[in-house]
mmCIF file of C-alpha atoms and ligand atoms in Angstrom:
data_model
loop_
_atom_site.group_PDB
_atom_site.id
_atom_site.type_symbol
_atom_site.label_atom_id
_atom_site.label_comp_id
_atom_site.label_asym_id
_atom_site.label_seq_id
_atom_site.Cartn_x
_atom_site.Cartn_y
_atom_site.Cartn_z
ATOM 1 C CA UNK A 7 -66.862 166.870 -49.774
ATOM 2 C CA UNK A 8 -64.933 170.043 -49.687
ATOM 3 C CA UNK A 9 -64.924 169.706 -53.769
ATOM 4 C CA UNK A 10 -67.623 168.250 -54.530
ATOM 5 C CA UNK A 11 -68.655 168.814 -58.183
ATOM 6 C CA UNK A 12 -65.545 171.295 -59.119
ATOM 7 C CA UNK A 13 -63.423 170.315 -61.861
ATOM 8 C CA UNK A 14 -59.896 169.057 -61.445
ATOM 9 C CA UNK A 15 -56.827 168.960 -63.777
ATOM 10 C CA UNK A 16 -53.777 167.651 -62.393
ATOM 11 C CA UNK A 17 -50.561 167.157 -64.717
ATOM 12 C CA UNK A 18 -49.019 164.521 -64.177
ATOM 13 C CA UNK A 19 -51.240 162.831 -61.861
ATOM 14 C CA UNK A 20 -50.395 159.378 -62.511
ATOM 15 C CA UNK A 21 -47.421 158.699 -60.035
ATOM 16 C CA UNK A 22 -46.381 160.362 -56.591
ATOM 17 C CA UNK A 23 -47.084 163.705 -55.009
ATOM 18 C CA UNK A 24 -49.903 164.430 -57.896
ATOM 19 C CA UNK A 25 -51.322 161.133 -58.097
ATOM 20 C CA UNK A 26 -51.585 161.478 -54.378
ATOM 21 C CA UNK A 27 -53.190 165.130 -54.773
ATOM 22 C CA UNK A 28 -55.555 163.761 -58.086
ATOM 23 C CA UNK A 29 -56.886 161.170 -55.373
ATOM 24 C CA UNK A 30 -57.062 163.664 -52.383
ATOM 25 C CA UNK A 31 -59.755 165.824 -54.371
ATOM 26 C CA UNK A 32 -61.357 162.499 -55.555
ATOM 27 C CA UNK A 33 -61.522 161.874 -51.883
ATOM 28 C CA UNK A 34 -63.585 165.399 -51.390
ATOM 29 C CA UNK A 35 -65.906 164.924 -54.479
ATOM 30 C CA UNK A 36 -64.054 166.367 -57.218
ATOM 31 C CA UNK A 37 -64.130 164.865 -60.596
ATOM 32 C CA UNK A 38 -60.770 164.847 -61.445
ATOM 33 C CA UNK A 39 -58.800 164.326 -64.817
ATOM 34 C CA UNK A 40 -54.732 163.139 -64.889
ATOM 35 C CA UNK A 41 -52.607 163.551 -67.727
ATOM 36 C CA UNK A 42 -48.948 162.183 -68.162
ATOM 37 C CA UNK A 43 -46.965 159.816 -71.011
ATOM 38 C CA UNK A 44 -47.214 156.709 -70.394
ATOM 39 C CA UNK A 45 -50.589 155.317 -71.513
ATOM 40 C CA UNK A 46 -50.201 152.450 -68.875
ATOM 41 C CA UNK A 47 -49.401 154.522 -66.128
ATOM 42 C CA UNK A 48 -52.450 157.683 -67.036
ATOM 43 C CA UNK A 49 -54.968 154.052 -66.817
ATOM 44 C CA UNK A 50 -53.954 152.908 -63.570
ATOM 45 C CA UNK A 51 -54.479 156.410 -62.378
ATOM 46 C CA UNK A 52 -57.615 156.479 -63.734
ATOM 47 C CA UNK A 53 -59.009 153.099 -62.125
ATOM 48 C CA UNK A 54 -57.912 154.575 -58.919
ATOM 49 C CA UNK A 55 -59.792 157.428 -59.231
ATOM 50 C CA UNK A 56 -63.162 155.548 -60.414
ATOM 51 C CA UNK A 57 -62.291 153.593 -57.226
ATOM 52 C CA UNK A 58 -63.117 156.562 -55.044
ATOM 53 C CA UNK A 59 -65.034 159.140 -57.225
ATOM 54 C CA UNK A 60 -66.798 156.991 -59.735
ATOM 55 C CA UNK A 61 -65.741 158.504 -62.534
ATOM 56 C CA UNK A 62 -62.642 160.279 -63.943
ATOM 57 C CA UNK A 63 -60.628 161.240 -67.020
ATOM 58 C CA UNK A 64 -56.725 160.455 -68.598
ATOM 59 C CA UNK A 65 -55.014 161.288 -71.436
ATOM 60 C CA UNK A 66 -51.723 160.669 -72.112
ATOM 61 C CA UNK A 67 -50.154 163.512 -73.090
ATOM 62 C CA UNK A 68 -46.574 165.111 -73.350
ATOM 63 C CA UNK A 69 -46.228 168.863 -71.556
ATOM 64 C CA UNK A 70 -43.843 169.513 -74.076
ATOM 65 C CA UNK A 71 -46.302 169.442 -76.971
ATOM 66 C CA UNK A 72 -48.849 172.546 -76.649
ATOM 67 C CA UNK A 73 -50.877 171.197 -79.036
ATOM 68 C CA UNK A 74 -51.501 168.034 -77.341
ATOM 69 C CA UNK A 75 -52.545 170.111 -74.225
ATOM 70 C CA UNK A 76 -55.210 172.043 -75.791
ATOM 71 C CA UNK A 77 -56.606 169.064 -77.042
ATOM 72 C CA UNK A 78 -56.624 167.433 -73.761
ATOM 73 C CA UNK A 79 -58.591 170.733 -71.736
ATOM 74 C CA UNK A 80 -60.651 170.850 -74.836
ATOM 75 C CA UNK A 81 -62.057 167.649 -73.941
ATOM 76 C CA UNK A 82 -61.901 168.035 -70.414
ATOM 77 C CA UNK A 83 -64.420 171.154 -70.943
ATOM 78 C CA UNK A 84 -66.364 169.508 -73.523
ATOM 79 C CA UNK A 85 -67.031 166.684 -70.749
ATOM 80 C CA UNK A 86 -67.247 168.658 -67.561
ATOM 81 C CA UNK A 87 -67.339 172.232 -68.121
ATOM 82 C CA UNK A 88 -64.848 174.722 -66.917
ATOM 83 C CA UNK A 89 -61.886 173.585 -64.942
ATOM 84 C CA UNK A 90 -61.919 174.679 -61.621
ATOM 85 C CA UNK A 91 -58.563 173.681 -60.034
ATOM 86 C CA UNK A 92 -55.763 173.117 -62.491
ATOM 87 C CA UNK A 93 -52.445 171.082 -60.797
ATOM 88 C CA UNK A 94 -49.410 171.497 -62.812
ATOM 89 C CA UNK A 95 -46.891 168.666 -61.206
ATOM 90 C CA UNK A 96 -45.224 166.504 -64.046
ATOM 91 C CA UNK A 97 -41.349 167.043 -64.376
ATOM 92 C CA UNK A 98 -37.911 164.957 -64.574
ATOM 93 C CA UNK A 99 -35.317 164.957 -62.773
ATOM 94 C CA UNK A 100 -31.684 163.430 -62.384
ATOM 95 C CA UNK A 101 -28.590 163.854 -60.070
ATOM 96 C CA UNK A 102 -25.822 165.224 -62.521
ATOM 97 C CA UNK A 103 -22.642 167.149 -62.435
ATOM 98 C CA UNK A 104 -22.719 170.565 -64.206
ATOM 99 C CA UNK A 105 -19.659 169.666 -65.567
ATOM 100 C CA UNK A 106 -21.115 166.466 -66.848
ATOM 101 C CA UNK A 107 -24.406 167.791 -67.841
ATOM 102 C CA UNK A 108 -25.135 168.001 -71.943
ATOM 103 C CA UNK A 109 -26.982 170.761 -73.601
ATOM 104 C CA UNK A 110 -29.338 168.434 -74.056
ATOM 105 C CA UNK A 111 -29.943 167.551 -70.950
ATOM 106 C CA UNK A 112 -30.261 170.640 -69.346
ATOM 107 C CA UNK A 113 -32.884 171.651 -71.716
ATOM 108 C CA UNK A 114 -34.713 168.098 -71.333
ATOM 109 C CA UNK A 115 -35.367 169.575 -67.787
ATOM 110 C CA UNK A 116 -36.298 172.737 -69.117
ATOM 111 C CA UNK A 117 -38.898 171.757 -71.501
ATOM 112 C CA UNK A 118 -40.271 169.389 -68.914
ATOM 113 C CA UNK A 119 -40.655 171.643 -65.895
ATOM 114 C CA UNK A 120 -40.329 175.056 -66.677
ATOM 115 C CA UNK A 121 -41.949 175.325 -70.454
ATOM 116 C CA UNK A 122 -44.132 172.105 -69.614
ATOM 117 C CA UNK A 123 -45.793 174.135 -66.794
ATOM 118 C CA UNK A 124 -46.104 177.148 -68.829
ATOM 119 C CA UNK A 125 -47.798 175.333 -71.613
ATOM 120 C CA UNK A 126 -50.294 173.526 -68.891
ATOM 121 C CA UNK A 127 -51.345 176.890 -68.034
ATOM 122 C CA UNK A 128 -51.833 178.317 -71.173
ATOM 123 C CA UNK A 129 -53.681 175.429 -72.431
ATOM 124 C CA UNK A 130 -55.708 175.684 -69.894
ATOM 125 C CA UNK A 131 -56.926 179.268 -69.293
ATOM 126 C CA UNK A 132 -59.368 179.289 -71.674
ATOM 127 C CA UNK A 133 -61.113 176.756 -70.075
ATOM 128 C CA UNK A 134 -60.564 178.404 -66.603
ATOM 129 C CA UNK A 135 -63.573 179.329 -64.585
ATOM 130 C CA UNK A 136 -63.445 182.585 -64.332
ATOM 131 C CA UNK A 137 -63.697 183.801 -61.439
ATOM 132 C CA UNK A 138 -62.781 181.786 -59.108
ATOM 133 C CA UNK A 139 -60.206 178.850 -60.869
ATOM 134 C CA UNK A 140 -57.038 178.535 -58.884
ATOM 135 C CA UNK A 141 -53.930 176.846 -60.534
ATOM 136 C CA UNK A 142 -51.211 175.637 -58.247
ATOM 137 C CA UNK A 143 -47.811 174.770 -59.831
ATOM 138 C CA UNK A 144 -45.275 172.428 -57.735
ATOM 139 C CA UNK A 145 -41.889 174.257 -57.734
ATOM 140 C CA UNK A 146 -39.385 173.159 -55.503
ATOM 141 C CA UNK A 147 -37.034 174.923 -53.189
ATOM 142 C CA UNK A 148 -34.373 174.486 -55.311
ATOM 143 C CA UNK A 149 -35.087 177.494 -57.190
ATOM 144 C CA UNK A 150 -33.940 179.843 -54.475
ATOM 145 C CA UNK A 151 -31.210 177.211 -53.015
ATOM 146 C CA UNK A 152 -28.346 176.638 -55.312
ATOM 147 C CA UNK A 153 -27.941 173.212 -55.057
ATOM 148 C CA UNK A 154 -24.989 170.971 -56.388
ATOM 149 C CA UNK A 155 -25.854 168.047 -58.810
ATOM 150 C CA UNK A 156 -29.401 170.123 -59.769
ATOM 151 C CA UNK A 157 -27.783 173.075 -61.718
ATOM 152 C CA UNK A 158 -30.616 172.009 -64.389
ATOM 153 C CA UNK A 159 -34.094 171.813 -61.587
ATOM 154 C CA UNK A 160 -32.641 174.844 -59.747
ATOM 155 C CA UNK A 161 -33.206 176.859 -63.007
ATOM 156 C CA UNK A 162 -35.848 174.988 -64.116
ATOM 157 C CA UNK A 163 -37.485 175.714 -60.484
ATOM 158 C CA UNK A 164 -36.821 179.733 -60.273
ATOM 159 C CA UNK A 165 -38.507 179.680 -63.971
ATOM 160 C CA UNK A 166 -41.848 178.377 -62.486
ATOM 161 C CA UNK A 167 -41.616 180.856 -59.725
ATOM 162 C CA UNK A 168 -41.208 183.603 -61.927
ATOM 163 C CA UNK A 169 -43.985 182.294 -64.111
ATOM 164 C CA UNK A 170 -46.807 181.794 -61.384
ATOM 165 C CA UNK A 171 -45.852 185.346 -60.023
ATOM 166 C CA UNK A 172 -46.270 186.685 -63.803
ATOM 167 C CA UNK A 173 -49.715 185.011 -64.568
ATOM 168 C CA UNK A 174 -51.012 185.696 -60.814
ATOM 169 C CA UNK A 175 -50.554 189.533 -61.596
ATOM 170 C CA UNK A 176 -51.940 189.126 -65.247
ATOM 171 C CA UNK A 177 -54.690 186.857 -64.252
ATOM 172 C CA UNK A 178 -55.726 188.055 -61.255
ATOM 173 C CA UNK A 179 -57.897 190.373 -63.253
ATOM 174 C CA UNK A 180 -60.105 187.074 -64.308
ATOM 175 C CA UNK A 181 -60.331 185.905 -60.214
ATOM 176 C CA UNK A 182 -57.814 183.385 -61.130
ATOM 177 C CA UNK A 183 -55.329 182.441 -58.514
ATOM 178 C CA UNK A 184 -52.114 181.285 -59.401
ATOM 179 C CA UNK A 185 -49.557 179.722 -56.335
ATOM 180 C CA UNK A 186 -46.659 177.546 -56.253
ATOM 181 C CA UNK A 187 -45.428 174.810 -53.656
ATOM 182 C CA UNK A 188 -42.001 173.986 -52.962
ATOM 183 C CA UNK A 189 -42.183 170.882 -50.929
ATOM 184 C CA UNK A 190 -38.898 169.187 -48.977
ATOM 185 C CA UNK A 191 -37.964 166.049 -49.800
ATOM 186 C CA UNK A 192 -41.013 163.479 -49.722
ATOM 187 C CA UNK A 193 -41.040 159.992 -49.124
ATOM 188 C CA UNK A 194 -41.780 156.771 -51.225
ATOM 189 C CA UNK A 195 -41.347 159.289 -54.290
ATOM 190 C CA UNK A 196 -39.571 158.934 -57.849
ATOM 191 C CA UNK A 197 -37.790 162.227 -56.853
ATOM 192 C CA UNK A 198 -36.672 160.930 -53.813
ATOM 193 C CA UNK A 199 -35.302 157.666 -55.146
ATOM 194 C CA UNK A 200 -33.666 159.536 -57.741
ATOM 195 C CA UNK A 201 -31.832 162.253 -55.115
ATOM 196 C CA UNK A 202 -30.843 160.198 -52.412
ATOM 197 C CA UNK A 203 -30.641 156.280 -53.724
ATOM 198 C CA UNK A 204 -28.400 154.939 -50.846
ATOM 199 C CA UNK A 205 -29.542 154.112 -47.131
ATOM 200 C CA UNK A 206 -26.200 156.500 -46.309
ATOM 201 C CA UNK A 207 -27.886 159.372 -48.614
ATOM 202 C CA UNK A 208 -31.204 159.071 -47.205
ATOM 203 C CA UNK A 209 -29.921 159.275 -44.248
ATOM 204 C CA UNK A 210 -28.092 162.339 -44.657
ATOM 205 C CA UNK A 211 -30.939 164.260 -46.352
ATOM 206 C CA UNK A 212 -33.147 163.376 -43.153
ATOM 207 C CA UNK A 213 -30.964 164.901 -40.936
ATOM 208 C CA UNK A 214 -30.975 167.932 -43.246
ATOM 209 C CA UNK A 215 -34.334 168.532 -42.108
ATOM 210 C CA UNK A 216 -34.934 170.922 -39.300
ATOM 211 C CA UNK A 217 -38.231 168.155 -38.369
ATOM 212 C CA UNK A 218 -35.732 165.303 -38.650
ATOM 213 C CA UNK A 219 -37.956 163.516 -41.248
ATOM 214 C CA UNK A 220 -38.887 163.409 -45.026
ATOM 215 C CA UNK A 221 -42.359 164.613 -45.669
ATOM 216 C CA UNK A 222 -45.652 162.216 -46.729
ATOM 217 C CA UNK A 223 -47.244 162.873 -50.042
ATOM 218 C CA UNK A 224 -50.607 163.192 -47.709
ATOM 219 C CA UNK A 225 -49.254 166.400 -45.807
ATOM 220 C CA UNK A 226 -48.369 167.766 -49.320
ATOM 221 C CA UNK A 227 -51.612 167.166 -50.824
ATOM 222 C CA UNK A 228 -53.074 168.416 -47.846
ATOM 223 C CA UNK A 229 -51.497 171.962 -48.644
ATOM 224 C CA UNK A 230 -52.618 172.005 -52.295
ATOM 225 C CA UNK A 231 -56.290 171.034 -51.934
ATOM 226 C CA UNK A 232 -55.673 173.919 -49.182
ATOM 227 C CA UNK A 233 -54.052 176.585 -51.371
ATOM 228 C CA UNK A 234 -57.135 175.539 -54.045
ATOM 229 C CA UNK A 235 -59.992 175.954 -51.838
ATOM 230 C CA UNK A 236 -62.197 179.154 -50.964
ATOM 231 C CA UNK A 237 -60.054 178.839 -47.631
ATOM 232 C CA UNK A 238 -57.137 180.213 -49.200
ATOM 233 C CA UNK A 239 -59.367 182.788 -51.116
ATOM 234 C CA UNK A 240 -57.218 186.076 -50.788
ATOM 235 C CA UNK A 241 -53.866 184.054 -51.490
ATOM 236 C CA UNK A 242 -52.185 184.691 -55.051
ATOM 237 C CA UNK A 243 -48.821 185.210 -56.695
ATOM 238 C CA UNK A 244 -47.402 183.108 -52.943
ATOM 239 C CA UNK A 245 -44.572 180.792 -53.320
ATOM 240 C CA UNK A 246 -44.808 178.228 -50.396
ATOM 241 C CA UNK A 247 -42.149 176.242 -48.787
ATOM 242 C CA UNK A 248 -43.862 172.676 -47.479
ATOM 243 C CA UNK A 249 -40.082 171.311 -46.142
ATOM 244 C CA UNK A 250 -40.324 170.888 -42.605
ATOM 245 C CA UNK A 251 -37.415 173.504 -42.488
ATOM 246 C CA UNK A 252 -35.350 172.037 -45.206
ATOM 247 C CA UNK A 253 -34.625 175.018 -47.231
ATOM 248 C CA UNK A 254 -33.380 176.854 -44.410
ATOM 249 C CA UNK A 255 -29.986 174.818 -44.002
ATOM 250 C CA UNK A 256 -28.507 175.908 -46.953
ATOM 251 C CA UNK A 257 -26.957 174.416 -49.495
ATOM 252 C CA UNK A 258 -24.212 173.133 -47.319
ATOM 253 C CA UNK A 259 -26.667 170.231 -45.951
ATOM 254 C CA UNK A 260 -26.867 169.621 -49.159
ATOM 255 C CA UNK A 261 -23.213 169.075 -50.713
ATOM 256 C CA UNK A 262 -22.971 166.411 -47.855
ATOM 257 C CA UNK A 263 -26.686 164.667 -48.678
ATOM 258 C CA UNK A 264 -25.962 164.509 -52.411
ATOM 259 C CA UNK A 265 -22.343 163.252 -52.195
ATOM 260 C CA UNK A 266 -22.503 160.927 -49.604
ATOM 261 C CA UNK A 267 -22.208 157.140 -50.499
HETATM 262 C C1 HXC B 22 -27.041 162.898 -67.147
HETATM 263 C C2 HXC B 22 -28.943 162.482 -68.400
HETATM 264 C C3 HXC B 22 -29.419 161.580 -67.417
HETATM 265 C C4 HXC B 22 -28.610 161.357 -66.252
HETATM 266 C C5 HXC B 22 -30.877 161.680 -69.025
HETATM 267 N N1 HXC B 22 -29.885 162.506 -69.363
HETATM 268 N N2 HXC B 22 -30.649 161.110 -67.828
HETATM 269 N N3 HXC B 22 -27.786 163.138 -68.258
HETATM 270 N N4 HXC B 22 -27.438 162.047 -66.171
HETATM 271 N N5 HXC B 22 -28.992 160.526 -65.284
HETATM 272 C C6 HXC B 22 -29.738 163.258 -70.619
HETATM 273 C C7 HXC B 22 -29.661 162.313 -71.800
HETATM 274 O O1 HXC B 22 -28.333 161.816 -71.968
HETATM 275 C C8 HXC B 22 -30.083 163.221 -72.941
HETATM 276 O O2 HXC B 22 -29.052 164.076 -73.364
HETATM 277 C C9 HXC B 22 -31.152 164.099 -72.300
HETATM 278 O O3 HXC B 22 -30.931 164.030 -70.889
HETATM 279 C C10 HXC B 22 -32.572 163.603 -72.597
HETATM 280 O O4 HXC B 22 -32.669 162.245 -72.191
HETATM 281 P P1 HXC B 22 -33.921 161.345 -72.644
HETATM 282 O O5 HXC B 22 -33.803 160.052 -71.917
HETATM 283 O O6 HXC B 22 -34.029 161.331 -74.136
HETATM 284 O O7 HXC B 22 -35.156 162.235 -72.096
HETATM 285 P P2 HXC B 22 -36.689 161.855 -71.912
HETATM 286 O O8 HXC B 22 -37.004 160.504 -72.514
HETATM 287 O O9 HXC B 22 -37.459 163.022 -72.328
HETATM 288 O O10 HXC B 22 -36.810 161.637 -70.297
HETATM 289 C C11 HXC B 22 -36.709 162.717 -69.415
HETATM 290 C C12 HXC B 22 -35.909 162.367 -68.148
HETATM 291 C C13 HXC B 22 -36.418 161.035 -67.514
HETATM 292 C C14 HXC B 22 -36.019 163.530 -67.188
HETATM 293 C C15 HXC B 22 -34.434 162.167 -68.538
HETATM 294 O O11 HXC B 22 -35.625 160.663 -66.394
HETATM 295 C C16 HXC B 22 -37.871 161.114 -67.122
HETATM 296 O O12 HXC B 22 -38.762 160.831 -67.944
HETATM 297 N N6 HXC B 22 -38.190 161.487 -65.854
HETATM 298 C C17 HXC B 22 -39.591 161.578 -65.378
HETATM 299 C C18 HXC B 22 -39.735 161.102 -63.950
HETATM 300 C C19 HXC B 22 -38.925 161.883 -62.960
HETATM 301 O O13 HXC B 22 -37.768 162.318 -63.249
HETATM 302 N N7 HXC B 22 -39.480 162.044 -61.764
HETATM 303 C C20 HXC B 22 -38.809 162.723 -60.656
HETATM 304 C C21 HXC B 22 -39.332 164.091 -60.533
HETATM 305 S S1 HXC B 22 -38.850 164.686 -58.970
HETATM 306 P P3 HXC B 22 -28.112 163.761 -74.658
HETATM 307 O O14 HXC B 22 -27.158 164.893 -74.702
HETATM 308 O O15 HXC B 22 -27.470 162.434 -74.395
HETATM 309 O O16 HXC B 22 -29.040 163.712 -75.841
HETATM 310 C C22 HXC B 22 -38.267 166.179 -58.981
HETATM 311 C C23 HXC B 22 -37.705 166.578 -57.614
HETATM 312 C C24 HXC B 22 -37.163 167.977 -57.564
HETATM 313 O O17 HXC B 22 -38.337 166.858 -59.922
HETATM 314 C C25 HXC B 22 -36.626 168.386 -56.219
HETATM 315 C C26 HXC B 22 -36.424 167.364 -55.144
HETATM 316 C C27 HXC B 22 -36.051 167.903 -53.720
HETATM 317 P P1 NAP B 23 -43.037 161.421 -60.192
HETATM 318 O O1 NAP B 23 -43.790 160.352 -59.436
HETATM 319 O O2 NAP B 23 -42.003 160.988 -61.152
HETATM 320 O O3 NAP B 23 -44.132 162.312 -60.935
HETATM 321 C C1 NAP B 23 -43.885 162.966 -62.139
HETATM 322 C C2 NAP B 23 -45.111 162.809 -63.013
HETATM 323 O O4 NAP B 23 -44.936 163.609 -64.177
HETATM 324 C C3 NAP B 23 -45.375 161.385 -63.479
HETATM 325 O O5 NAP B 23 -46.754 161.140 -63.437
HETATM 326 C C4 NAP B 23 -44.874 161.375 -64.930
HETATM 327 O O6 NAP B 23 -45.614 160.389 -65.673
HETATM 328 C C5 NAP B 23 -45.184 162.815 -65.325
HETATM 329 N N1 NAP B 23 -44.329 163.323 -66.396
HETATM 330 C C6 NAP B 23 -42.973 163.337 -66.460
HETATM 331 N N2 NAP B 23 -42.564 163.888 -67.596
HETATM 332 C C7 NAP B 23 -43.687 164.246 -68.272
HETATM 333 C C8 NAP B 23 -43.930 164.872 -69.527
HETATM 334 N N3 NAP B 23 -42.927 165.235 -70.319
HETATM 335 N N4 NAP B 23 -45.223 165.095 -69.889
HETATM 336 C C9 NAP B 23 -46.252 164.712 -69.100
HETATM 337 N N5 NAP B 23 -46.094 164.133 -67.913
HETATM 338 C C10 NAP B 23 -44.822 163.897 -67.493
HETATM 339 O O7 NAP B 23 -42.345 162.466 -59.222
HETATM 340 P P2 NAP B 23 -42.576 163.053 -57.737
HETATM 341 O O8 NAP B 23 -41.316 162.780 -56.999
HETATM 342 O O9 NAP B 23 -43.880 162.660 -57.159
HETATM 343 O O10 NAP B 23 -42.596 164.626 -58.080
HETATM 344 C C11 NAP B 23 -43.813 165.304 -58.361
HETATM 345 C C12 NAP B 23 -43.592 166.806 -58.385
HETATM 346 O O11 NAP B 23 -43.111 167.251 -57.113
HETATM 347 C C13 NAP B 23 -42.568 167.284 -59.406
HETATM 348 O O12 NAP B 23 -42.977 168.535 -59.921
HETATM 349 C C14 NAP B 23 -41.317 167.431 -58.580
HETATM 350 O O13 NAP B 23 -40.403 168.325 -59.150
HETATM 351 C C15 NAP B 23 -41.911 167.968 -57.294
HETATM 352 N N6 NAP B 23 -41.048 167.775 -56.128
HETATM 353 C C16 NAP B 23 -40.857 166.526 -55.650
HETATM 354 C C17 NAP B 23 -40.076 166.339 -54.522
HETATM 355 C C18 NAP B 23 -39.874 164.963 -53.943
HETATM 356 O O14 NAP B 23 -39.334 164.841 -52.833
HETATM 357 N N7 NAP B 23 -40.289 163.926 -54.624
HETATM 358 C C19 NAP B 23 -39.506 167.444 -53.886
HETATM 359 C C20 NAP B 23 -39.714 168.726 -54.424
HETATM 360 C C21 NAP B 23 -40.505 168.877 -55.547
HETATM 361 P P3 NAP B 23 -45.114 159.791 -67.104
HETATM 362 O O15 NAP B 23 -43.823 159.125 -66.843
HETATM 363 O O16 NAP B 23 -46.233 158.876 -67.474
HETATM 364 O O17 NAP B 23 -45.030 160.945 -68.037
#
């Protein structure tokens, strides 16, 4: 019960990699609160979490809308107190041609990752514990690999680098920790399904990876609840690869996984 009694906030916790990380703290005592869209989606996360904690908090909220967010740690606060751990995971994502790609969409990906994360955080500092809150955004290694198809998440991804090294130097001052992971790609995810569709694509992007596999959602939860515990204590402002290797090939591996039929 490595969390026991600490206050969780994890965006977009109701699907994947941060559902998997909301229930992970459950798991070590934490009560835990999930925000994403879809009202259906935020109260299946939340019976979940009851399942294993006993209690827990949605909303369904947009990380687009600022306002929304403040509302949402507002009430987290008013409930639990200060939010220990904030998770900042929701984002979209689509295989697209540069060429093909509209305004629009490229900024749809924007707003989503890059100001969505931004907003998370800045809804929820004032709520922070302070010292001692650590936030942990999931980046991806896109935003140091160019990678064709992802012209939007590559610059969508550098932004959240660039913004958890920014806030770790500005909030450091408060004991706040700010990291970012950048996992490979992870199986039995929405990300996944989206970037390799095919048997023949999957295939490809597994042998992309220097282990030879995709990664679990477990290992990557693993590595947050890490990153967010006292164990990681001196660690700020670190951007962490969690890709079995991936990111090393280059984006080479990559032309072949995303083309192939
Ligand atoms: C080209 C597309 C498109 C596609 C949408 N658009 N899908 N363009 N190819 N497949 C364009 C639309 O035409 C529109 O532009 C603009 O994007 C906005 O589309 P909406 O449908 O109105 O957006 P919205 O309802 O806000 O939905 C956002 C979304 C959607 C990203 C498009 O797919 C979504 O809600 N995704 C959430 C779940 C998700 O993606 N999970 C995977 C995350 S994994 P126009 O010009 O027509 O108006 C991940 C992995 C990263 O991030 C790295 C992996 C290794
Ligand atoms: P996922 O299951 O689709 O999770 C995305 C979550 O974000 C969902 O709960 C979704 O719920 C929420 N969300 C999307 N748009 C939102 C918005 N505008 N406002 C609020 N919530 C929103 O995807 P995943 O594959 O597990 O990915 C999780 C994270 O890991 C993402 O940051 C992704 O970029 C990163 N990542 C994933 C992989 C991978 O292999 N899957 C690799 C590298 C990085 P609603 O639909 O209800 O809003």
């Amino acid at each position: 019960m490595k969390f026991k009694n600490k206050v969780v906030v994890v965006a977009g916790g109701t699907s994947g990699i941060s559902l998997a990380t909301a229930l992970s703290f459950a798991n070590e005592g934490a009560k835990v609160a999930v925000l994403s869209r879809s009202q259906d989606k935020v109260d299946l996360a939340v019976a979940a979490l009851i399942e294993v904690a006993g209690e827990a908090l949605g909303f369904s909220a947009d990380v687009r809308d600022i306002d929304a967010l403040h509302n949402v740690m507002a009430s987290v606060a008013e409930s639990w107190g200060s939010i220990d751990v904030l998770v900042s995971g929701a984002a979209g994502n689509f295989a697209s041609p540069a060429a093909d790609l509209s305004g629009n969409g490229f900024k749809t990906v924007i707003d989503i990752d890059l100001l969505g994360c931004f907003n998370v955080m800045r809804a929820a500092y004032p709520h922070l514990t302070k010292p001692g809150a650590a936030i942990l955004n999931i980046g991806a290694p896109q935003s140091w690999l160019p990678t064709p198809m992802q012209i939007h998440v590559c610059a969508a991804k550098a932004g959240i680098d660039q913004v958890t090294r920014t806030a770790a130097m500005e909030w450091g001052a408060d004991g706040i920790r700010v990291n970012a992971i950048a996992p490979g790609p992870i199986a039995d995810t929405e990300g996944m399904r989206r970037l390799a569709p095919t048997p023949a694509a999957e295939a490809v992007w597994t042998k992309s990876v220097p282990l030879g596999r995709y990664g679990t959602k477990e290992e990557i939860s693993k590595v947050i609840q890490w990153l967010c515990s006292d164990e990681a204590a001196y660690i700020s402002g670190a951007i962490i690869p969690v890709d079995g290797g991936w990111s090393l090939g280059g984006s080479s591996n990559m032309t072949m996984a995303l083309t192939a039929k």
